[in-house]
PDB file of C-alpha atoms in Angstrom:
ATOM      1  CA  CYS A   1       2.324   8.375  -2.222  1.00  0.00           C
ATOM      2  CA  VAL A   2       3.176  11.706  -4.056  1.00  0.00           C
ATOM      3  CA  ALA A   3       5.026  13.107  -1.125  1.00  0.00           C
ATOM      4  CA  THR A   4       7.229   9.733  -0.511  1.00  0.00           C
ATOM      5  CA  ALA A   5       8.080   9.687  -4.285  1.00  0.00           C
ATOM      6  CA  ARG A   6       9.208  13.605  -4.092  1.00  0.00           C
ATOM      7  CA  GLU A   7      11.335  12.631  -1.012  1.00  0.00           C
ATOM      8  CA  LEU A   8      12.811   9.772  -3.076  1.00  0.00           C
ATOM      9  CA  GLY A   9      13.554  12.382  -5.876  1.00  0.00           C
ATOM     10  CA  ILE A  10      10.961  11.648  -8.359  1.00  0.00           C
ATOM     11  CA  THR A  11       9.859  15.224  -9.702  1.00  0.00           C
ATOM     12  CA  ASP A  12       8.898  14.445 -12.965  1.00  0.00           C
ATOM     13  CA  PRO A  13       5.124  15.974 -13.426  1.00  0.00           C
ATOM     14  CA  ALA A  14       3.866  12.945 -15.390  1.00  0.00           C
ATOM     15  CA  ALA A  15       5.397  10.307 -13.094  1.00  0.00           C
ATOM     16  CA  CYS A  16       4.047  12.073  -9.927  1.00  0.00           C
ATOM     17  CA  ARG A  17       0.976  12.180 -11.396  1.00  0.00           C
ATOM     18  CA  GLU A  18       0.932   8.190 -12.443  1.00  0.00           C
ATOM     19  CA  VAL A  19       1.980   7.511  -8.514  1.00  0.00           C
ATOM     20  CA  GLU A  20      -1.030  10.031  -7.542  1.00  0.00           C
ATOM     21  CA  LEU A  21      -3.699   8.093  -9.750  1.00  0.00           C
ATOM     22  CA  ALA A  22      -2.243   4.648  -8.857  1.00  0.00           C
ATOM     23  CA  GLY A  23      -2.374   5.390  -5.148  1.00  0.00           C
ATOM     24  CA  LEU A  24      -5.662   7.088  -5.453  1.00  0.00           C
ATOM     25  CA  LEU A  25      -7.041   3.880  -7.614  1.00  0.00           C
ATOM     26  CA  ASN A  26      -4.809   1.083  -6.437  1.00  0.00           C
ATOM     27  CA  ASP A  27      -7.979  -0.731  -4.827  1.00  0.00           C
ATOM     28  CA  ILE A  28     -10.638   0.107  -7.562  1.00  0.00           C
ATOM     29  CA  GLY A  29     -10.964  -3.547  -7.917  1.00  0.00           C
ATOM     30  CA  LYS A  30     -12.338  -3.972  -4.743  1.00  0.00           C
ATOM     31  CA  ILE A  31     -15.453  -3.137  -6.507  1.00  0.00           C
ATOM     32  CA  GLY A  32     -16.015  -6.673  -7.978  1.00  0.00           C
ATOM     33  CA  ILE A  33     -15.607  -8.150  -4.475  1.00  0.00           C
ATOM     34  CA  ALA A  34     -18.677  -8.983  -3.054  1.00  0.00           C
ATOM     35  CA  ASP A  35     -19.336  -6.984   0.286  1.00  0.00           C
ATOM     36  CA  ALA A  36     -20.261 -10.075   2.625  1.00  0.00           C
ATOM     37  CA  ILE A  37     -16.257 -10.631   2.187  1.00  0.00           C
ATOM     38  CA  LEU A  38     -14.844  -7.076   2.027  1.00  0.00           C
ATOM     39  CA  SER A  39     -16.549  -6.484   5.476  1.00  0.00           C
ATOM     40  CA  LYS A  40     -16.521  -9.719   7.302  1.00  0.00           C
ATOM     41  CA  PRO A  41     -15.787  -9.230  10.608  1.00  0.00           C
ATOM     42  CA  GLY A  42     -13.526 -12.846  11.432  1.00  0.00           C
ATOM     43  CA  ARG A  43     -10.972 -13.992   9.908  1.00  0.00           C
ATOM     44  CA  LEU A  44     -11.341 -15.321   6.114  1.00  0.00           C
ATOM     45  CA  THR A  45     -10.735 -18.586   4.467  1.00  0.00           C
ATOM     46  CA  PRO A  46      -8.492 -19.524   2.017  1.00  0.00           C
ATOM     47  CA  GLU A  47     -11.341 -19.414  -0.315  1.00  0.00           C
ATOM     48  CA  GLU A  48     -12.516 -15.872   0.551  1.00  0.00           C
ATOM     49  CA  PHE A  49      -8.447 -14.472   0.750  1.00  0.00           C
ATOM     50  CA  ALA A  50      -8.490 -16.082  -2.992  1.00  0.00           C
ATOM     51  CA  ILE A  51     -10.945 -13.671  -3.919  1.00  0.00           C
ATOM     52  CA  ILE A  52      -9.724 -10.686  -2.116  1.00  0.00           C
ATOM     53  CA  LYS A  53      -6.355 -11.274  -3.846  1.00  0.00           C
ATOM     54  CA  SER A  54      -8.359 -10.996  -7.296  1.00  0.00           C
ATOM     55  CA  HIS A  55      -9.082  -7.460  -6.678  1.00  0.00           C
ATOM     56  CA  VAL A  56      -5.452  -6.312  -8.269  1.00  0.00           C
ATOM     57  CA  GLY A  57      -6.285  -8.227 -11.476  1.00  0.00           C
ATOM     58  CA  ILE A  58      -9.653  -6.676 -11.737  1.00  0.00           C
ATOM     59  CA  GLY A  59      -8.447  -2.970 -11.029  1.00  0.00           C
ATOM     60  CA  ALA A  60      -5.813  -3.353 -13.404  1.00  0.00           C
ATOM     61  CA  ARG A  61      -7.977  -5.046 -16.059  1.00  0.00           C
ATOM     62  CA  ILE A  62     -10.739  -1.513 -15.656  1.00  0.00           C
ATOM     63  CA  LEU A  63      -7.956   1.018 -15.551  1.00  0.00           C
ATOM     64  CA  GLU A  64      -5.641  -0.614 -18.881  1.00  0.00           C
ATOM     65  CA  LYS A  65      -9.080   0.041 -20.787  1.00  0.00           C
ATOM     66  CA  VAL A  66      -8.458   3.776 -20.008  1.00  0.00           C
ATOM     67  CA  GLU A  67      -6.449   5.587 -22.552  1.00  0.00           C
ATOM     68  CA  GLY A  68      -3.130   6.713 -20.666  1.00  0.00           C
ATOM     69  CA  LEU A  69      -3.648   4.495 -17.621  1.00  0.00           C
ATOM     70  CA  GLU A  70      -1.728   1.938 -18.794  1.00  0.00           C
ATOM     71  CA  GLN A  71       1.127   2.522 -16.351  1.00  0.00           C
ATOM     72  CA  VAL A  72      -1.327   3.124 -13.772  1.00  0.00           C
ATOM     73  CA  ALA A  73      -3.160  -0.226 -14.403  1.00  0.00           C
ATOM     74  CA  ARG A  74       0.118  -1.840 -14.103  1.00  0.00           C
ATOM     75  CA  ALA A  75       1.204  -0.318 -10.838  1.00  0.00           C
ATOM     76  CA  VAL A  76      -2.211  -1.277  -9.486  1.00  0.00           C
ATOM     77  CA  LEU A  77      -1.859  -5.047 -10.592  1.00  0.00           C
ATOM     78  CA  HIS A  78       1.380  -5.290  -8.501  1.00  0.00           C
ATOM     79  CA  HIS A  79       0.836  -3.278  -5.576  1.00  0.00           C
ATOM     80  CA  HIS A  80       0.649  -6.490  -3.316  1.00  0.00           C
ATOM     81  CA  GLU A  81       3.817  -7.909  -4.506  1.00  0.00           C
ATOM     82  CA  ARG A  82       6.569  -8.196  -1.854  1.00  0.00           C
ATOM     83  CA  ILE A  83      10.232  -7.454  -1.918  1.00  0.00           C
ATOM     84  CA  ASP A  84      10.882 -11.057  -1.177  1.00  0.00           C
ATOM     85  CA  GLY A  85       8.778 -12.571  -3.998  1.00  0.00           C
ATOM     86  CA  LEU A  86       5.964 -13.742  -1.845  1.00  0.00           C
ATOM     87  CA  GLY A  87       3.622 -11.451  -2.755  1.00  0.00           C
ATOM     88  CA  TYR A  88       0.701 -11.782  -5.602  1.00  0.00           C
ATOM     89  CA  PRO A  89      -0.336 -11.583  -8.138  1.00  0.00           C
ATOM     90  CA  ALA A  90       2.784 -12.854  -9.697  1.00  0.00           C
ATOM     91  CA  GLY A  91       5.169 -13.398  -6.890  1.00  0.00           C
ATOM     92  CA  LEU A  92       7.840 -10.626  -8.348  1.00  0.00           C
ATOM     93  CA  SER A  93      10.508  -9.192  -6.099  1.00  0.00           C
ATOM     94  CA  GLU A  94      12.853  -6.395  -5.435  1.00  0.00           C
ATOM     95  CA  SER A  95      13.376  -4.733  -9.127  1.00  0.00           C
ATOM     96  CA  GLU A  96      11.034  -6.787 -11.018  1.00  0.00           C
ATOM     97  CA  ILE A  97       8.534  -4.894  -8.788  1.00  0.00           C
ATOM     98  CA  PRO A  98       7.354  -1.332 -10.665  1.00  0.00           C
ATOM     99  CA  ILE A  99       8.253   1.342  -8.156  1.00  0.00           C
ATOM    100  CA  THR A 100       4.979   3.103  -8.253  1.00  0.00           C
ATOM    101  CA  SER A 101       3.572  -0.457  -6.803  1.00  0.00           C
ATOM    102  CA  LYS A 102       6.603  -0.564  -4.248  1.00  0.00           C
ATOM    103  CA  LEU A 103       5.245   3.343  -3.327  1.00  0.00           C
ATOM    104  CA  ILE A 104       1.640   2.251  -3.223  1.00  0.00           C
ATOM    105  CA  SER A 105       2.111  -0.701  -0.851  1.00  0.00           C
ATOM    106  CA  VAL A 106       3.927   1.218   1.696  1.00  0.00           C
ATOM    107  CA  SER A 107       1.289   3.718   1.996  1.00  0.00           C
ATOM    108  CA  ASP A 108      -1.564   1.422   1.526  1.00  0.00           C
ATOM    109  CA  ILE A 109      -0.372  -0.759   4.624  1.00  0.00           C
ATOM    110  CA  PHE A 110       0.021   2.257   6.725  1.00  0.00           C
ATOM    111  CA  ASP A 111      -3.524   3.332   5.836  1.00  0.00           C
ATOM    112  CA  SER A 112      -4.832  -0.092   6.186  1.00  0.00           C
ATOM    113  CA  LEU A 113      -3.094  -0.350  10.090  1.00  0.00           C
ATOM    114  CA  THR A 114      -4.423   3.006  10.780  1.00  0.00           C
ATOM    115  CA  SER A 115      -8.026   2.684   9.797  1.00  0.00           C
ATOM    116  CA  ASP A 116     -10.734   0.605  11.620  1.00  0.00           C
ATOM    117  CA  ARG A 117     -11.377  -2.557   9.719  1.00  0.00           C
ATOM    118  CA  PRO A 118     -14.392  -4.942  10.558  1.00  0.00           C
ATOM    119  CA  TYR A 119     -11.904  -7.535  12.220  1.00  0.00           C
ATOM    120  CA  ARG A 120     -10.208  -4.802  14.099  1.00  0.00           C
ATOM    121  CA  LYS A 121      -9.692  -1.542  15.593  1.00  0.00           C
ATOM    122  CA  ALA A 122      -7.183   0.878  13.785  1.00  0.00           C
ATOM    123  CA  LEU A 123      -3.167   0.803  15.074  1.00  0.00           C
ATOM    124  CA  SER A 124      -1.561   3.915  16.588  1.00  0.00           C
ATOM    125  CA  ASN A 125       0.604   5.851  13.920  1.00  0.00           C
ATOM    126  CA  GLU A 126       3.322   4.342  16.566  1.00  0.00           C
ATOM    127  CA  ALA A 127       2.130   0.921  16.164  1.00  0.00           C
ATOM    128  CA  ALA A 128       2.145   1.387  12.649  1.00  0.00           C
ATOM    129  CA  VAL A 129       5.009   2.947  11.829  1.00  0.00           C
ATOM    130  CA  GLN A 130       7.224  -0.246  14.016  1.00  0.00           C
ATOM    131  CA  THR A 131       4.805  -2.772  11.482  1.00  0.00           C
ATOM    132  CA  LEU A 132       6.261  -0.894   8.554  1.00  0.00           C
ATOM    133  CA  LYS A 133       9.808  -1.238  10.255  1.00  0.00           C
ATOM    134  CA  LYS A 134       9.725  -4.640  10.507  1.00  0.00           C
ATOM    135  CA  SER A 135       8.229  -5.252   7.142  1.00  0.00           C
ATOM    136  CA  SER A 136      11.015  -3.055   5.779  1.00  0.00           C
ATOM    137  CA  GLY A 137      13.310  -5.555   3.424  1.00  0.00           C
ATOM    138  CA  THR A 138      10.919  -8.500   3.151  1.00  0.00           C
ATOM    139  CA  GLN A 139       7.598  -7.262   2.064  1.00  0.00           C
ATOM    140  CA  LEU A 140       8.429  -3.817   1.919  1.00  0.00           C
ATOM    141  CA  ASP A 141      11.208  -1.995  -0.148  1.00  0.00           C
ATOM    142  CA  PRO A 142      13.465  -0.604   2.649  1.00  0.00           C
ATOM    143  CA  ASP A 143      14.385   2.988   0.715  1.00  0.00           C
ATOM    144  CA  ILE A 144      10.507   3.522   0.447  1.00  0.00           C
ATOM    145  CA  VAL A 145       9.805   3.188   3.685  1.00  0.00           C
ATOM    146  CA  ASP A 146      12.603   5.305   4.923  1.00  0.00           C
ATOM    147  CA  ALA A 147      11.298   8.098   2.792  1.00  0.00           C
ATOM    148  CA  PHE A 148       7.446   7.194   3.423  1.00  0.00           C
ATOM    149  CA  LEU A 149       8.563   7.714   7.455  1.00  0.00           C
ATOM    150  CA  ARG A 150      10.888  10.869   6.733  1.00  0.00           C
ATOM    151  CA  VAL A 151       7.560  11.996   5.195  1.00  0.00           C
ATOM    152  CA  VAL A 152       5.315  11.114   7.602  1.00  0.00           C
ATOM    153  CA  LEU A 153       7.589  11.994  10.719  1.00  0.00           C
ATOM    154  CA  SER A 154       7.733  15.714   9.181  1.00  0.00           C
ATOM    155  CA  ASN A 155       3.826  15.759   8.648  1.00  0.00           C
ATOM    156  CA  THR A 156       2.077  13.878  10.884  1.00  0.00           C
ATOM    157  CA  GLU A 157       0.056  15.037  14.001  1.00  0.00           C
ATOM    158  CA  PRO A 158       0.359  13.231  17.356  1.00  0.00           C
ATOM    159  CA  THR A 159      -2.026  10.565  17.847  1.00  0.00           C
ATOM    160  CA  ASP A 160      -1.892  10.576  21.645  1.00  0.00           C
ATOM    161  CA  THR A 161       0.408  12.515  24.651  1.00  0.00           C
ATOM    162  CA  LYS A 162       3.865  10.931  23.181  1.00  0.00           C
ATOM    163  CA  GLY A 163       3.358  13.222  20.172  1.00  0.00           C
ATOM    164  CA  VAL A 164       5.527  12.846  16.773  1.00  0.00           C
ATOM    165  CA  GLU A 165       8.583  12.703  19.100  1.00  0.00           C
ATOM    166  CA  ALA A 166       7.537   9.077  19.930  1.00  0.00           C
ATOM    167  CA  LEU A 167       7.606   7.890  16.621  1.00  0.00           C
ATOM    168  CA  ALA A 168      11.250   9.270  16.166  1.00  0.00           C
ATOM    169  CA  ASP A 169      12.341   7.126  18.587  1.00  0.00           C
ATOM    170  CA  THR A 170      10.596   3.800  17.395  1.00  0.00           C
TER     171      THR A 170
END
């Protein structure tokens, strides 16, 4: 998240620290979600998904009680908003979404896609890049996706014989 912020020209140390903390703490609210739901190997029911969605509010309520983390709490609350307004919890869109939340969202999705989950194996970096590109402009801020990909392309180790060069072609 911080590398992407810097790629976008955000260099203020306090702003970078906010991005760093929000990136590290974005899913702290999952502490309030039952393990049976978090580790469910199959598709979630609508009721279970509603419970999962509550993690952003739980996390924000935890963090807003810590002096100095009010903006981090706000970023955590909105890291599942979407540029097109179809996210949660508030249905914010475009400029209504805090930039820190937008930064977290791109990194969080890439991490989720490239990590094993109870319901699926991790995707390759190449497949994750394709997913980010497809989500750019609807779910994700295109400027942040572009900056994130510049950072990833300059730092990613190859995941297969095609190497990082294959990412640039995707």
